[in-house]
XYZ file of N, CA and C in Angstrom:
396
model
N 86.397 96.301 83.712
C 86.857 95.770 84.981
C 87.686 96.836 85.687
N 87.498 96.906 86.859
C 87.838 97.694 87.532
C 88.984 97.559 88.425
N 90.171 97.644 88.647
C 91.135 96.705 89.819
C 90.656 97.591 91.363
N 90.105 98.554 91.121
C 89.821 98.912 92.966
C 89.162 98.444 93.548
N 88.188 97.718 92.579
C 86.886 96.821 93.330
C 87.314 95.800 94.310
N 88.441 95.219 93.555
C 88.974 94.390 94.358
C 89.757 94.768 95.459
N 90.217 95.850 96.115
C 90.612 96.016 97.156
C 90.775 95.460 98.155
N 89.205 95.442 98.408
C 89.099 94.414 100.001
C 89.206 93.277 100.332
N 89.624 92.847 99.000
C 89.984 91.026 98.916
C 91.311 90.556 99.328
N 92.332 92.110 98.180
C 93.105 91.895 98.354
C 93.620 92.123 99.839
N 93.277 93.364 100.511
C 93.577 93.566 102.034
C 93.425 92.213 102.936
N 92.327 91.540 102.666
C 91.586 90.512 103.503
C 92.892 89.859 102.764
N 93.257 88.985 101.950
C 94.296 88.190 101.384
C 95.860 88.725 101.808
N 96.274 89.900 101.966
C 97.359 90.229 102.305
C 97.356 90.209 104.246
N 96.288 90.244 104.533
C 96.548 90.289 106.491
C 96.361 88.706 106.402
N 95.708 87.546 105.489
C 96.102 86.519 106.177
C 97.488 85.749 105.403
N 97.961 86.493 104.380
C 99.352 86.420 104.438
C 100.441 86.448 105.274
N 99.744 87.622 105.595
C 101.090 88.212 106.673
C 100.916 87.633 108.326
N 100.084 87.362 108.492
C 99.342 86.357 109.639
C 100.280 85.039 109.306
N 99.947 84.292 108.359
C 100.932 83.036 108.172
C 102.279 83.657 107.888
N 103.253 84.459 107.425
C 104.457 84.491 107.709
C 105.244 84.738 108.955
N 104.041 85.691 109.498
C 104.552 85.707 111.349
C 104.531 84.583 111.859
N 103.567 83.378 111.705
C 103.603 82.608 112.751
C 105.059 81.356 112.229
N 105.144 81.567 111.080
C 105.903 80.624 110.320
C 107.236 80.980 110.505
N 107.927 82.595 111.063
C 109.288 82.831 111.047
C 109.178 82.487 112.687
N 108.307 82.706 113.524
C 108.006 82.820 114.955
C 107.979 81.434 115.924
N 107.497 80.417 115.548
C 106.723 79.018 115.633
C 108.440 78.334 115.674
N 109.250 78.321 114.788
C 110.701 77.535 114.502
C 111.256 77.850 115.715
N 111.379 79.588 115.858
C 112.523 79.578 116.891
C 112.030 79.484 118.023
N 110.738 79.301 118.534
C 110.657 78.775 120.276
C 110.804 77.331 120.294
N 110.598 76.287 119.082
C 110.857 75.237 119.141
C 111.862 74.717 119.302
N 112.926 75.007 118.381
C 114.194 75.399 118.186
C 115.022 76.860 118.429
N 114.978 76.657 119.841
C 115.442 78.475 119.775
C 116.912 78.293 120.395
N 117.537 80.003 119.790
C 119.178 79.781 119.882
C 119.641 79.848 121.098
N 120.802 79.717 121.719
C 121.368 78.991 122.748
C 121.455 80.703 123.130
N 121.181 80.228 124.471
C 121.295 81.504 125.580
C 122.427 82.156 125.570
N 123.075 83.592 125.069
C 124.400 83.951 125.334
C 124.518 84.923 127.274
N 123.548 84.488 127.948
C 123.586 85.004 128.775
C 123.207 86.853 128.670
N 123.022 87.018 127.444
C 122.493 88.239 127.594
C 121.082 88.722 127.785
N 120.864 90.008 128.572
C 119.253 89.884 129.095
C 118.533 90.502 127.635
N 118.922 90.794 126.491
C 118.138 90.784 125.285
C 117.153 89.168 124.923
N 118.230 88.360 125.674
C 117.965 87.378 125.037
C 116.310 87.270 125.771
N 116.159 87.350 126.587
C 113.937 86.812 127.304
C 113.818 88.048 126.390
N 113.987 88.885 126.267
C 113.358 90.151 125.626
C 112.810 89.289 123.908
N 114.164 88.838 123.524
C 113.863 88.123 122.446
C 112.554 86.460 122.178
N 112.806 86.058 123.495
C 111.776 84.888 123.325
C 110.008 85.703 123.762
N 110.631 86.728 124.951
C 108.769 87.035 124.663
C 108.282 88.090 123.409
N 109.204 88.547 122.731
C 109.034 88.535 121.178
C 108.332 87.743 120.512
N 108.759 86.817 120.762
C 108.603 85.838 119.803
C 106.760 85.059 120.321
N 106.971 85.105 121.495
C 105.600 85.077 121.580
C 104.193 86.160 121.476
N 105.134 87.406 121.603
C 103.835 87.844 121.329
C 103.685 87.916 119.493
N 104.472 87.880 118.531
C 104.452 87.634 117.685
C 103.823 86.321 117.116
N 103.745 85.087 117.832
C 102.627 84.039 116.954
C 101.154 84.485 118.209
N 101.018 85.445 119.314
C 99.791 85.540 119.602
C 98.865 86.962 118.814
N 100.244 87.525 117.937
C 99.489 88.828 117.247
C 99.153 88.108 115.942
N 99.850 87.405 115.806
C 100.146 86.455 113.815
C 99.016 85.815 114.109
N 98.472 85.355 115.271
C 97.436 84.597 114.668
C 96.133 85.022 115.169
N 96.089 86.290 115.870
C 95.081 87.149 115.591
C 95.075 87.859 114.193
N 96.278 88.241 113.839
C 96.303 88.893 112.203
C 95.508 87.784 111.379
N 96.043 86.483 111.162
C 94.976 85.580 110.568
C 94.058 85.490 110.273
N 93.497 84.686 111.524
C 91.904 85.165 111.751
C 91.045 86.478 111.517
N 91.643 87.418 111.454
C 90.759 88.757 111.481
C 90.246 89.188 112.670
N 90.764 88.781 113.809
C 90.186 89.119 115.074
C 91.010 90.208 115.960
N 90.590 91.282 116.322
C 91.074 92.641 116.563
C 91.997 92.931 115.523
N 92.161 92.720 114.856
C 92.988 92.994 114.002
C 93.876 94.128 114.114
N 93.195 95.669 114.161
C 93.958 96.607 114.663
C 95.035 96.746 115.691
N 94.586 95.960 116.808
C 95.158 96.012 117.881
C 96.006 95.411 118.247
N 96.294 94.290 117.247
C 96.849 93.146 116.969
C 98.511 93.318 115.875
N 97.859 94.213 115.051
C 98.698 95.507 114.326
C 99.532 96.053 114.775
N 98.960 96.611 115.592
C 99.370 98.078 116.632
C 100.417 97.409 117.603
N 100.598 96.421 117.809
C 101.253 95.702 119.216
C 102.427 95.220 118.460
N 102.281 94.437 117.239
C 102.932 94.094 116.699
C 103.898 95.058 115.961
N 103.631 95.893 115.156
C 104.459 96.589 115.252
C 105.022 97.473 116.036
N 104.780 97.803 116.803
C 105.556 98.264 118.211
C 106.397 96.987 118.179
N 106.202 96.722 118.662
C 107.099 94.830 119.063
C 108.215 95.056 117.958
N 108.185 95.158 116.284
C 109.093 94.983 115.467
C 109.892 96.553 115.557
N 109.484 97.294 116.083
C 110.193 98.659 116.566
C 111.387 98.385 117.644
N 110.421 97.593 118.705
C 111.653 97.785 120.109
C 112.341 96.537 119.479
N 112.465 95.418 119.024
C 112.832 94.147 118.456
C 114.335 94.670 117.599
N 113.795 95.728 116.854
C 115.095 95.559 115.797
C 116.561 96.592 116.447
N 116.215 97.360 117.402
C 117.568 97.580 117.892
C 117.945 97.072 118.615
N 117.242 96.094 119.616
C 117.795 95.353 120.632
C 118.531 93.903 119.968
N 118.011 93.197 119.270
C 118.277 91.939 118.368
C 119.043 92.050 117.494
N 118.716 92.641 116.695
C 118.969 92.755 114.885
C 120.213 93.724 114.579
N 120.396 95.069 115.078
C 120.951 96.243 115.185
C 121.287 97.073 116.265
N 122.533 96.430 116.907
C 122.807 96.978 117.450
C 123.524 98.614 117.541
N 123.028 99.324 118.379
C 123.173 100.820 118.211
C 121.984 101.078 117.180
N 122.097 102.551 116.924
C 121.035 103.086 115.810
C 122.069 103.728 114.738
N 122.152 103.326 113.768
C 122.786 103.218 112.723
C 122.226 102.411 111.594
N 123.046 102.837 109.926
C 121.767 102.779 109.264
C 121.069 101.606 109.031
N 120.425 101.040 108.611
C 119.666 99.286 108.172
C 120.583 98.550 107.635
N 120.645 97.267 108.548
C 121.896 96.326 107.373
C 120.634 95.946 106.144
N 120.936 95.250 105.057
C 119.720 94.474 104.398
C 119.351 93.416 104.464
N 119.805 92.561 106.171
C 119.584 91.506 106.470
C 118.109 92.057 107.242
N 118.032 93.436 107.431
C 116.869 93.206 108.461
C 116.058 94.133 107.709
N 115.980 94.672 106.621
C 115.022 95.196 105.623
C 113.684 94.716 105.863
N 113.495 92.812 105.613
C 111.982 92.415 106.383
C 111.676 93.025 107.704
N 112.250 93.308 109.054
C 111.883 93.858 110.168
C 111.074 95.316 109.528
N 111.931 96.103 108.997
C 111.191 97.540 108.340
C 109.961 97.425 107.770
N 110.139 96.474 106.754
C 108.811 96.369 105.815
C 107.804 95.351 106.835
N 107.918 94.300 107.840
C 106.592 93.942 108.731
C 106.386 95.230 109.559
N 106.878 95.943 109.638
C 106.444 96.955 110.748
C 105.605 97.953 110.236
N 106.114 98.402 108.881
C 105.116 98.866 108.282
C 103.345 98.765 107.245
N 103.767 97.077 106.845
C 103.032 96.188 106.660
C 102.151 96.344 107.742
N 102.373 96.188 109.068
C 101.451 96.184 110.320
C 100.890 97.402 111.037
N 101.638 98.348 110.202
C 100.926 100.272 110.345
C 99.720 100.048 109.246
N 100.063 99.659 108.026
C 98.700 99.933 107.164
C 97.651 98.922 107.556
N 97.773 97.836 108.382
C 97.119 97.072 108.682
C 95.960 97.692 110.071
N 96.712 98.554 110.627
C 95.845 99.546 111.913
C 95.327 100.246 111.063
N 95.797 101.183 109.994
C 94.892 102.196 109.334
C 93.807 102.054 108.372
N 94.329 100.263 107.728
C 93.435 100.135 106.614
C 92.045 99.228 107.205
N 92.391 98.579 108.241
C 91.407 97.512 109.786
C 91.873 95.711 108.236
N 91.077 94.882 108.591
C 91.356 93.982 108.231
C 90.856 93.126 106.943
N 90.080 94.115 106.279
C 89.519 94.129 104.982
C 88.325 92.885 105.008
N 88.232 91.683 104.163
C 87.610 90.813 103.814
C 87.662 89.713 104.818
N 86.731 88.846 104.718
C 87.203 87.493 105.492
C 87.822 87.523 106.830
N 86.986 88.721 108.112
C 87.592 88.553 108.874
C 86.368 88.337 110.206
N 87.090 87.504 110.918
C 86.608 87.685 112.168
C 85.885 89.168 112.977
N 86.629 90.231 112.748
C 86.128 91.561 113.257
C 84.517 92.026 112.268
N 84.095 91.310 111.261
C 83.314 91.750 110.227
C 82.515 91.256 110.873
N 82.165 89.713 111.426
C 81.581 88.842 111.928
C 81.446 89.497 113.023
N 81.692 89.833 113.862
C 81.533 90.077 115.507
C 80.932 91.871 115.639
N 81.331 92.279 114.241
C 80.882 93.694 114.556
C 79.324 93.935 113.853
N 78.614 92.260 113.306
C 77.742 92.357 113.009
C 77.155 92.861 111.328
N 78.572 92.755 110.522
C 78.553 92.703 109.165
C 78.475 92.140 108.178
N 77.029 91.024 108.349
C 77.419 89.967 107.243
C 77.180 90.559 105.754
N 77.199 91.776 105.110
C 76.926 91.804 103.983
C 78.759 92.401 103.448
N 79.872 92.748 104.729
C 80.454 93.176 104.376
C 81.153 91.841 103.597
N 81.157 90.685 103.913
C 81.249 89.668 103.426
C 80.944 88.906 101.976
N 80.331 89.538 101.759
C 79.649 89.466 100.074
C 80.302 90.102 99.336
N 79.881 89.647 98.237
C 80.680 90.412 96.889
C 80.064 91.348 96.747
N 80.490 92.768 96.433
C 79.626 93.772 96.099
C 80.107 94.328 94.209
């Protein structure tokens, strides 16, 4: 047995992971979102938050996936000094997850969306779909 074989399962299994944790940290706070301090971070912060459950649930699905990636982490780039950290100074370890989705969502542009995705389907790959 081989563990590389499995690769593309796992890729396909880790983007719709990470697809459901975006929409699941994202989804609470427009429902429940925190009280306006009058600062203009703050819209910066709610259309965050939306483009984050419209990238999370393209990450899901498998649909553009890359591009979907690519936006998103940008998004967790401009997000964490305006929100999270103020000034640039070093990482508290409250926002360690911001670092690791951002990079999570770089290997996700470089690696595309592995197994089980929408982009496999539309780009006309049904054998990528099979077990090989």
């Amino acid at each position: 047995m081989k563990p590389e074989q499995y690769s593309p399962h796992m890729l396909g299994l880790m983007r719709i992971v990470c697809g459901l944790a975006y929409l699941y940290c994202s989804i609470p706070t427009l429902v429940h979102p925190p009280l306006s301090t009058g600062d203009p971070a703050f819209l910066l912060y709610c259309a965050s938050r939306w483009v984050q459950i419209l990238a999370g649930s393209f990450i899901l699905v498998g649909l553009f996936t890359r591009l979907a990636a690519l936006i998103l982490s940008a998004n967790f780039v401009v997000m964490y000094p305006v929100w999270y950290q103020a000034g640039f100074h070093w990482p508290t370890t409250e926002a360690m997850g911001f670092i690791l989705a951002s990079f999570v969502c770089m290997y996700l542009v470089t690696a595309g969306p592995g197994r089980w995705s929408l982009d496999a389907l539309r780009a006309g790959l049904p054998g990528y779909l099979e077990h090989r």
